[in-house]
Short mmCIF file of C-alpha atoms in Angstrom, two decimals:
data_model
loop_
_atom_site.label_atom_id
_atom_site.label_comp_id
_atom_site.label_asym_id
_atom_site.label_seq_id
_atom_site.Cartn_x
_atom_site.Cartn_y
_atom_site.Cartn_z
CA MET A 30 0.00 0.00 0.00
CA VAL A 31 1.43 3.33 -1.01
CA LYS A 32 0.66 6.06 1.49
CA ILE A 33 0.83 9.68 0.33
CA VAL A 34 2.10 12.32 2.77
CA LYS A 35 0.84 15.74 1.67
CA ASP A 36 2.08 19.32 2.21
CA VAL A 37 5.66 18.26 2.90
CA VAL A 38 8.25 21.06 3.13
CA CYS A 39 11.28 20.35 0.97
CA PRO A 40 14.59 20.34 2.91
CA PHE A 41 16.89 21.08 0.01
CA CYS A 42 17.27 24.78 -0.82
CA GLY A 43 16.22 28.06 0.77
CA CYS A 44 12.92 28.17 -1.17
CA LEU A 45 11.40 25.56 1.15
CA CYS A 46 8.63 24.62 -1.31
CA ASP A 47 5.77 23.42 0.89
CA ASP A 48 3.54 21.60 -1.59
CA LEU A 49 5.43 18.33 -1.96
CA GLU A 50 3.69 14.97 -1.84
CA ILE A 51 5.79 12.01 -0.77
CA MET A 52 4.85 8.42 -1.55
CA VAL A 53 5.73 6.00 1.25
CA GLU A 54 5.53 2.20 1.02
CA ASP A 55 6.51 -0.07 3.95
CA GLY A 56 8.36 2.78 5.65
CA HIS A 57 10.39 3.61 2.53
CA ILE A 58 10.04 6.59 0.20
CA VAL A 59 9.13 5.37 -3.27
CA GLY A 60 8.32 8.61 -5.08
CA THR A 61 7.65 12.36 -4.90
CA ARG A 62 5.31 14.86 -6.57
CA ASN A 63 5.83 18.59 -7.18
CA ALA A 64 9.52 18.40 -6.23
CA CYS A 65 12.24 19.69 -8.54
CA ARG A 66 15.07 17.36 -9.51
CA ILE A 67 17.34 18.19 -6.57
CA GLY A 68 14.49 18.07 -4.05
CA HIS A 69 13.41 14.70 -5.47
CA ALA A 70 16.96 13.39 -5.12
CA LYS A 71 17.12 14.41 -1.46
CA PHE A 72 14.06 12.30 -0.66
CA MET A 73 15.08 9.37 -2.84
CA HIS A 74 18.77 9.29 -1.76
CA PHE A 75 19.80 9.14 -5.40
CA GLU A 76 23.12 10.86 -4.93
CA GLY A 77 24.93 7.56 -5.28
CA ALA A 78 26.40 8.54 -1.95
CA VAL A 79 27.51 6.32 0.88
CA ARG A 80 25.37 6.90 3.95
CA TYR A 81 26.87 6.29 7.37
CA THR A 82 24.63 4.73 10.01
CA GLU A 83 27.29 4.15 12.65
CA PRO A 84 29.85 6.60 14.05
CA LEU A 85 33.43 6.24 12.82
CA ILE A 86 36.70 7.12 14.52
CA ARG A 87 40.46 7.13 13.82
CA GLU A 88 43.45 8.64 15.56
CA ASP A 89 45.53 9.25 12.45
CA LYS A 90 43.94 10.56 9.25
CA LYS A 91 46.13 8.20 7.19
CA GLU A 92 44.55 5.17 8.87
CA ASP A 93 41.20 3.61 8.00
CA PHE A 94 38.10 4.40 10.05
CA LYS A 95 36.98 2.03 12.81
CA LYS A 96 33.30 1.69 13.65
CA THR A 97 32.33 2.82 17.12
CA ASP A 98 29.22 3.67 19.16
CA TYR A 99 27.63 7.09 19.65
CA ASP A 100 28.75 7.38 23.26
CA THR A 101 32.44 6.87 22.44
CA ALA A 102 32.35 9.10 19.33
CA ILE A 103 30.62 11.97 21.13
CA GLU A 104 32.88 11.58 24.18
CA GLU A 105 36.02 11.77 22.01
CA ALA A 106 34.61 14.73 20.07
CA ALA A 107 33.86 16.51 23.35
CA ARG A 108 37.41 15.83 24.56
CA LEU A 109 38.95 17.26 21.37
CA LEU A 110 36.80 20.39 21.68
CA VAL A 111 37.54 20.90 25.38
CA ASP A 112 41.32 20.46 24.88
CA SER A 113 41.33 22.86 21.92
CA LYS A 114 42.59 26.44 22.27
CA LEU A 115 40.40 27.80 19.49
CA PRO A 116 37.80 25.39 18.11
CA LEU A 117 35.75 26.18 15.02
CA LEU A 118 32.15 25.04 14.61
CA TYR A 119 31.15 25.41 10.97
CA GLY A 120 28.19 24.44 8.80
CA PHE A 121 24.76 24.40 10.50
CA SER A 122 22.80 25.23 7.33
CA SER A 123 21.18 21.83 6.76
CA ILE A 124 19.85 21.18 10.26
CA SER A 125 16.79 22.41 12.14
CA CYS A 126 16.69 25.63 14.18
CA GLU A 127 16.31 23.57 17.36
CA ALA A 128 19.58 21.76 16.59
CA GLN A 129 21.26 25.04 15.58
CA ARG A 130 20.38 26.50 18.99
CA GLU A 131 22.02 23.56 20.81
CA GLY A 132 25.10 23.82 18.58
CA ILE A 133 25.49 27.55 19.22
CA LEU A 134 25.12 27.11 22.99
CA LEU A 135 27.74 24.35 22.79
CA GLY A 136 30.02 26.84 21.06
CA GLU A 137 29.46 29.34 23.84
CA ASP A 138 30.28 26.66 26.47
CA ILE A 139 33.72 26.02 24.97
CA GLY A 140 34.55 29.54 23.69
CA ALA A 141 34.46 28.54 20.02
CA ILE A 142 34.07 30.31 16.71
CA VAL A 143 30.56 29.63 15.42
CA ASP A 144 29.97 30.20 11.73
CA ASN A 145 27.75 28.95 8.91
CA THR A 146 27.80 28.65 5.14
CA ALA A 147 26.70 32.29 4.70
CA THR A 148 30.35 33.16 5.45
CA VAL A 149 31.53 31.73 2.10
CA MET B 11 9.84 26.18 -9.99
CA GLY B 12 6.07 25.91 -9.78
CA ARG B 13 5.71 26.86 -6.14
CA TYR B 14 7.57 30.12 -5.71
CA SER B 15 9.37 31.10 -8.83
CA VAL B 16 8.15 33.05 -11.85
CA PHE B 17 5.46 30.53 -12.86
CA ALA B 18 3.45 30.60 -9.62
CA ARG B 19 -0.05 32.06 -9.97
CA GLY B 20 -0.68 34.44 -7.11
CA PHE B 21 -3.43 36.74 -5.88
CA PHE B 22 -1.92 39.73 -7.72
CA ARG B 23 -0.37 37.74 -10.59
CA GLU B 24 -3.21 35.56 -11.85
CA ARG B 25 -1.53 34.72 -15.15
CA GLY B 26 1.69 33.54 -13.50
CA ARG B 27 4.72 33.91 -15.74
CA ARG B 28 2.94 36.27 -18.18
CA ASP B 29 2.35 38.78 -15.37
CA ARG B 30 6.01 38.93 -14.45
CA THR B 31 9.16 40.36 -15.99
CA VAL B 32 12.44 38.57 -15.43
CA VAL B 33 15.81 40.26 -15.91
CA VAL B 34 18.86 38.02 -15.48
CA VAL B 35 22.39 39.34 -14.97
CA ASP B 36 24.91 36.64 -15.81
CA PRO B 37 28.14 36.57 -17.85
CA ARG B 38 27.13 33.16 -19.25
CA GLU B 39 24.13 31.70 -21.05
CA THR B 40 22.26 29.43 -18.65
CA THR B 41 18.87 27.72 -18.42
CA THR B 42 17.73 30.71 -16.37
CA THR B 43 18.89 33.28 -18.95
CA LYS B 44 16.90 31.36 -21.56
CA LEU B 45 13.63 31.93 -19.70
CA ALA B 46 14.40 35.58 -18.96
CA ASP B 47 12.73 38.54 -20.69
CA LEU B 48 16.04 40.33 -20.68
CA HIS B 49 19.53 38.92 -20.25
CA LEU B 50 22.27 41.35 -19.25
CA GLN B 51 25.42 39.51 -20.31
CA ILE B 52 27.75 41.35 -18.01
CA GLU B 53 31.54 41.15 -18.22
CA PRO B 54 32.92 39.26 -15.21
CA ASN B 55 33.78 41.47 -12.19
CA LYS B 56 31.87 44.47 -13.59
CA ASP B 57 28.89 44.18 -11.19
CA TYR B 58 29.73 47.36 -9.31
CA GLU B 59 30.02 49.28 -12.57
CA LEU B 60 26.64 48.04 -13.82
CA ILE B 61 24.87 48.96 -10.57
CA SER B 62 26.46 52.41 -10.65
CA ALA B 63 25.26 52.89 -14.25
CA LEU B 64 21.71 51.85 -13.28
CA ARG B 65 21.77 54.31 -10.38
CA ALA B 66 23.11 57.09 -12.59
CA VAL B 67 20.28 56.62 -15.11
CA LEU B 68 17.74 56.37 -12.31
CA ASN B 69 18.96 59.68 -10.92
CA GLY B 70 18.59 61.44 -14.28
CA HIS B 71 22.15 61.32 -15.61
CA GLU B 72 23.15 60.41 -19.13
CA LEU B 73 25.56 57.53 -19.78
CA ASN B 74 28.72 58.15 -21.82
CA GLY B 75 29.88 55.42 -24.21
CA ASP B 76 28.14 52.66 -26.14
CA ARG B 77 28.60 49.86 -23.64
CA ILE B 78 28.97 49.74 -19.88
CA ALA B 79 30.15 46.56 -18.17
CA GLY B 80 29.75 44.91 -21.59
CA ILE B 81 26.07 45.85 -21.88
CA PRO B 82 24.69 48.25 -24.52
CA VAL B 83 23.58 51.50 -22.85
CA ASP B 84 20.15 51.28 -24.52
CA THR B 85 19.56 48.03 -22.61
CA ILE B 86 20.52 49.75 -19.37
CA TYR B 87 17.99 52.53 -20.01
CA GLU B 88 15.40 49.86 -20.80
CA VAL B 89 16.07 47.95 -17.54
CA VAL B 90 15.75 51.12 -15.47
CA GLU B 91 12.41 51.92 -17.12
CA THR B 92 11.18 48.35 -16.54
CA CYS B 93 12.14 48.51 -12.85
CA LYS B 94 10.54 51.94 -12.37
CA LYS B 95 7.28 50.72 -13.93
CA ALA B 96 7.10 47.57 -11.78
CA GLN B 97 4.41 47.36 -9.10
CA PHE B 98 6.67 45.32 -6.86
CA GLY B 99 10.25 44.40 -7.75
CA GLU B 100 12.80 42.21 -6.05
CA LEU B 101 16.54 41.90 -6.63
CA PHE B 102 17.71 38.37 -5.91
CA PHE B 103 21.46 38.08 -5.62
CA GLY B 104 23.87 35.17 -5.25
CA MET B 105 27.54 34.55 -4.67
CA GLY B 106 28.47 35.92 -8.07
CA VAL B 107 27.80 39.33 -6.57
CA THR B 108 29.15 38.77 -3.07
CA MET B 109 32.35 37.08 -4.24
CA SER B 110 33.35 38.94 -7.41
CA ARG B 111 35.56 42.04 -7.41
CA GLY B 112 34.37 44.54 -4.85
CA LYS B 113 32.69 41.91 -2.60
CA HIS B 114 30.49 43.53 0.07
CA ARG B 115 30.89 46.94 -1.56
CA ILE B 116 28.80 45.60 -4.47
CA ILE B 117 26.00 44.79 -2.04
CA ASP B 118 26.39 48.26 -0.53
CA ASN B 119 25.87 49.75 -3.99
CA ALA B 120 22.95 47.38 -4.68
CA ILE B 121 21.23 48.43 -1.44
CA ASN B 122 21.56 52.06 -2.56
CA LEU B 123 20.07 51.12 -5.93
CA ILE B 124 17.07 49.65 -4.11
CA ILE B 125 16.77 52.81 -1.97
CA ASP B 126 16.80 54.90 -5.18
CA LEU B 127 14.19 52.63 -6.81
CA ASN B 128 11.88 53.01 -3.81
CA ALA B 129 11.43 56.65 -4.79
CA TYR B 130 9.40 55.23 -7.72
CA THR B 131 7.99 51.87 -6.60
CA LYS B 132 8.16 49.10 -4.05
CA PHE B 133 11.46 47.23 -4.47
CA GLY B 134 13.44 44.90 -2.24
CA LEU B 135 16.53 42.69 -2.30
CA MET B 136 17.13 39.19 -1.02
CA PRO B 137 20.13 36.84 -0.91
CA MET B 138 19.57 33.45 -2.57
CA ARG B 139 20.19 30.62 -0.11
CA GLY B 140 21.84 27.36 -0.99
CA HIS B 141 21.09 25.00 1.90
CA TYR B 142 17.53 24.99 3.18
CA ASN B 143 18.20 26.55 6.58
CA VAL B 144 21.02 29.08 6.04
CA ASN B 145 18.60 31.82 7.01
CA GLY B 146 17.50 29.85 10.10
CA PHE B 147 21.04 29.81 11.44
CA ASN B 148 21.43 33.55 10.86
CA GLN B 149 18.11 34.09 12.68
CA VAL B 150 18.93 31.82 15.64
CA LEU B 151 22.45 33.20 16.04
CA SER B 152 21.19 36.81 15.82
CA TRP B 153 18.57 36.01 18.42
CA LEU B 154 21.19 34.48 20.77
CA THR B 155 24.14 36.83 20.20
CA GLY B 156 23.04 39.82 18.13
CA TYR B 157 25.19 38.81 15.14
CA PRO B 158 24.20 36.70 12.11
CA TYR B 159 27.34 34.55 11.53
CA ALA B 160 31.11 34.45 12.21
CA VAL B 161 30.72 34.83 15.97
CA ASP B 162 33.77 34.41 18.20
CA PHE B 163 33.02 33.27 21.78
CA SER B 164 36.70 32.90 22.76
CA ARG B 165 36.67 35.93 25.06
CA GLY B 166 33.56 34.71 26.86
CA TYR B 167 31.25 37.09 25.05
CA PRO B 168 30.19 37.19 21.39
CA ARG B 169 32.35 39.19 18.97
CA TYR B 170 31.65 39.63 15.25
CA ASN B 171 34.25 40.84 12.79
CA PRO B 172 34.09 39.15 9.36
CA GLY B 173 37.60 38.87 7.94
CA GLU B 174 38.91 38.21 11.45
CA THR B 175 36.29 35.84 12.90
CA SER B 176 35.11 34.22 9.66
CA THR B 177 35.83 30.58 8.86
CA ILE B 178 37.89 30.82 5.69
CA ASP B 179 40.12 33.60 7.03
CA LEU B 180 40.73 31.68 10.27
CA LEU B 181 41.62 28.53 8.33
CA VAL B 182 43.85 30.29 5.81
CA ARG B 183 45.75 31.98 8.67
CA GLY B 184 45.90 28.63 10.51
CA GLU B 185 44.43 30.00 13.75
CA VAL B 186 41.93 27.30 14.69
CA ASP B 187 43.21 23.98 16.09
CA VAL B 188 40.06 21.79 15.97
CA MET B 189 37.16 21.95 13.53
CA MET B 190 33.71 20.50 13.99
CA ASN B 191 31.90 20.44 10.70
CA ILE B 192 28.12 20.16 10.81
CA ALA B 193 26.18 19.06 7.73
CA ALA B 194 28.39 20.98 5.30
CA ASP B 195 31.18 20.04 2.95
CA PRO B 196 34.06 22.54 3.20
CA GLY B 197 36.40 19.84 1.85
CA ALA B 198 34.65 20.21 -1.52
CA HIS B 199 34.04 23.97 -1.57
CA PHE B 200 36.75 25.85 0.32
CA PRO B 201 39.90 27.37 -1.18
CA GLN B 202 42.95 25.11 -1.30
CA LYS B 203 44.83 26.93 1.50
CA ALA B 204 41.88 26.54 3.88
CA ILE B 205 41.61 22.81 3.06
CA GLU B 206 45.34 22.36 3.70
CA HIS B 207 44.80 23.59 7.26
CA ILE B 208 41.70 21.37 7.70
CA ALA B 209 43.90 18.41 6.71
CA LYS B 210 46.38 19.31 9.49
CA ILE B 211 44.01 19.66 12.47
CA PRO B 212 41.64 17.19 14.18
CA VAL B 213 38.25 17.28 12.43
CA ILE B 214 34.87 16.08 13.70
CA SER B 215 32.07 15.69 11.14
CA VAL B 216 28.42 15.60 12.15
CA GLU B 217 27.22 14.40 8.77
CA PRO B 218 25.16 11.55 7.32
CA HIS B 219 27.10 11.05 4.07
CA GLN B 220 30.57 10.19 2.93
CA THR B 221 31.97 13.48 1.58
CA PRO B 222 35.40 14.98 0.82
CA THR B 223 35.20 16.47 4.34
CA THR B 224 34.55 13.15 6.10
CA GLU B 225 37.63 11.84 4.28
CA LEU B 226 39.61 14.54 6.15
CA SER B 227 37.92 13.77 9.49
CA ASN B 228 39.01 11.92 12.62
CA ILE B 229 35.48 11.38 13.93
CA VAL B 230 32.29 11.00 11.90
CA ILE B 231 28.99 11.22 13.79
CA PRO B 232 26.11 10.35 11.42
CA THR B 233 22.72 11.89 12.02
CA ALA B 234 19.18 11.53 10.69
CA PHE B 235 17.91 13.74 7.83
CA THR B 236 15.88 16.67 9.13
CA GLY B 237 12.75 17.15 7.04
CA VAL B 238 12.75 13.49 5.97
CA GLU B 239 13.39 11.48 9.14
CA VAL B 240 13.11 14.15 11.86
CA SER B 241 10.81 17.17 12.15
CA GLY B 242 12.00 20.67 12.99
CA VAL B 243 11.73 24.34 12.10
CA ALA B 244 13.52 25.98 9.17
CA TYR B 245 13.46 29.57 7.89
CA ARG B 246 12.56 30.16 4.27
CA MET B 247 14.93 32.58 2.53
CA ASP B 248 12.40 35.42 2.90
CA GLY B 249 12.38 34.90 6.67
CA VAL B 250 9.23 32.82 7.12
CA PRO B 251 9.65 29.91 9.57
CA LEU B 252 8.10 26.60 8.47
CA GLU B 253 7.74 23.25 10.20
CA LEU B 254 9.55 20.44 8.39
CA LYS B 255 7.82 17.05 8.45
CA LYS B 256 8.99 13.63 9.46
CA VAL B 257 8.07 11.36 6.56
CA VAL B 258 9.82 8.09 7.44
CA GLU B 259 11.76 6.63 10.37
CA PRO B 260 15.55 7.09 10.43
CA PRO B 261 17.73 3.95 10.18
CA GLU B 262 17.76 2.12 13.50
CA GLY B 263 19.88 3.77 16.19
CA VAL B 264 20.72 6.92 14.16
CA LEU B 265 20.31 10.05 16.29
CA PRO B 266 19.02 13.50 15.25
CA ASP B 267 21.49 16.43 15.25
CA GLU B 268 19.81 18.07 18.24
CA GLU B 269 20.26 14.93 20.35
CA VAL B 270 23.96 14.64 19.40
CA PHE B 271 24.62 18.25 20.51
CA LYS B 272 22.66 17.76 23.76
CA ILE B 273 24.70 14.68 24.71
CA MET B 274 27.92 16.46 23.69
CA ARG B 275 27.07 19.51 25.82
CA LYS B 276 26.47 17.26 28.84
CA LYS B 277 29.82 15.55 28.34
CA ILE B 278 31.58 18.90 27.89
CA GLU B 279 30.00 20.19 31.08
CA GLU B 280 31.42 17.19 32.97
CA MET B 281 34.91 17.79 31.53
CA LEU B 282 35.10 21.54 32.10
#
């Protein structure tokens, strides 16, 4: 059974088109309506990209990644940020405002530079 | 294209595209220039010059020469007339303006052009946004600190001085010693000198995909897609906040960005 989710806001570009219809079958997205090509690709995961579903870690950038759990990855990330003299938090443009708020407050906690893609 | 761009049929523009005039300024021919009513094929880096010419004409001066910024002067007169006659105009600008010769001074001139145009009609200007929530970040950061981006918390209070506290400048000068990259791909888009510094320092990526940046990272923390697998608020590029929907479940065990930052803040609090 294909279920249609109506009035979906497109999370691709700054236009935020809000008239998308997304077809869902067995918990998977099978099609879109009213989306442009890039919006469609975001929902369908067409990019040919590799998606990570587990955190990865490595000491040396020349080594291969090792799989790890969220707790270890976040703990190590926190340690790197706390030990840093001047950390930089960059990006933030493809996440929700709620998440942006947490990220900015995190930056304040550690005395970081906080910047997004509008800087480019 | 159908929802917001030139084809949309609105309350004041019942006939959609036919009720609108599109002027495109671009040195190249593109799909967009093909659907424009008027294409100003400007010479690269002559944006400031073109805006100055438009302002001169608008303020009643005559242009000297046949072409300005590569555009015939007759076309410039025509554009000014078109803009003056509009009921409601909008100048949309992208990185071609902000990053070509003159940088923010071009925007300064463009703002003055809009001020001049408002003596005749309603006219505005708006930056085009790439990612869906660029504006949201500028809104949230302004709300928390008073500044839209490039905020430095290192002195314990927010400071804002683009050129000094902006990402690319900090990377090129090699001043930062750890980078946490959140749902962006500087490894693919930054200048070479900035990437060289990213390669030298520890990098954390909060990012669902394999990208050139994750290849330069020490830690990759994958997250769920907001607007597909998690709900949340985003700001449209004209400043209207909209609720993004959750359409499907994220892969098992994958956390949303907000949750990752909350856990990280707790851990940081314990370490400090």
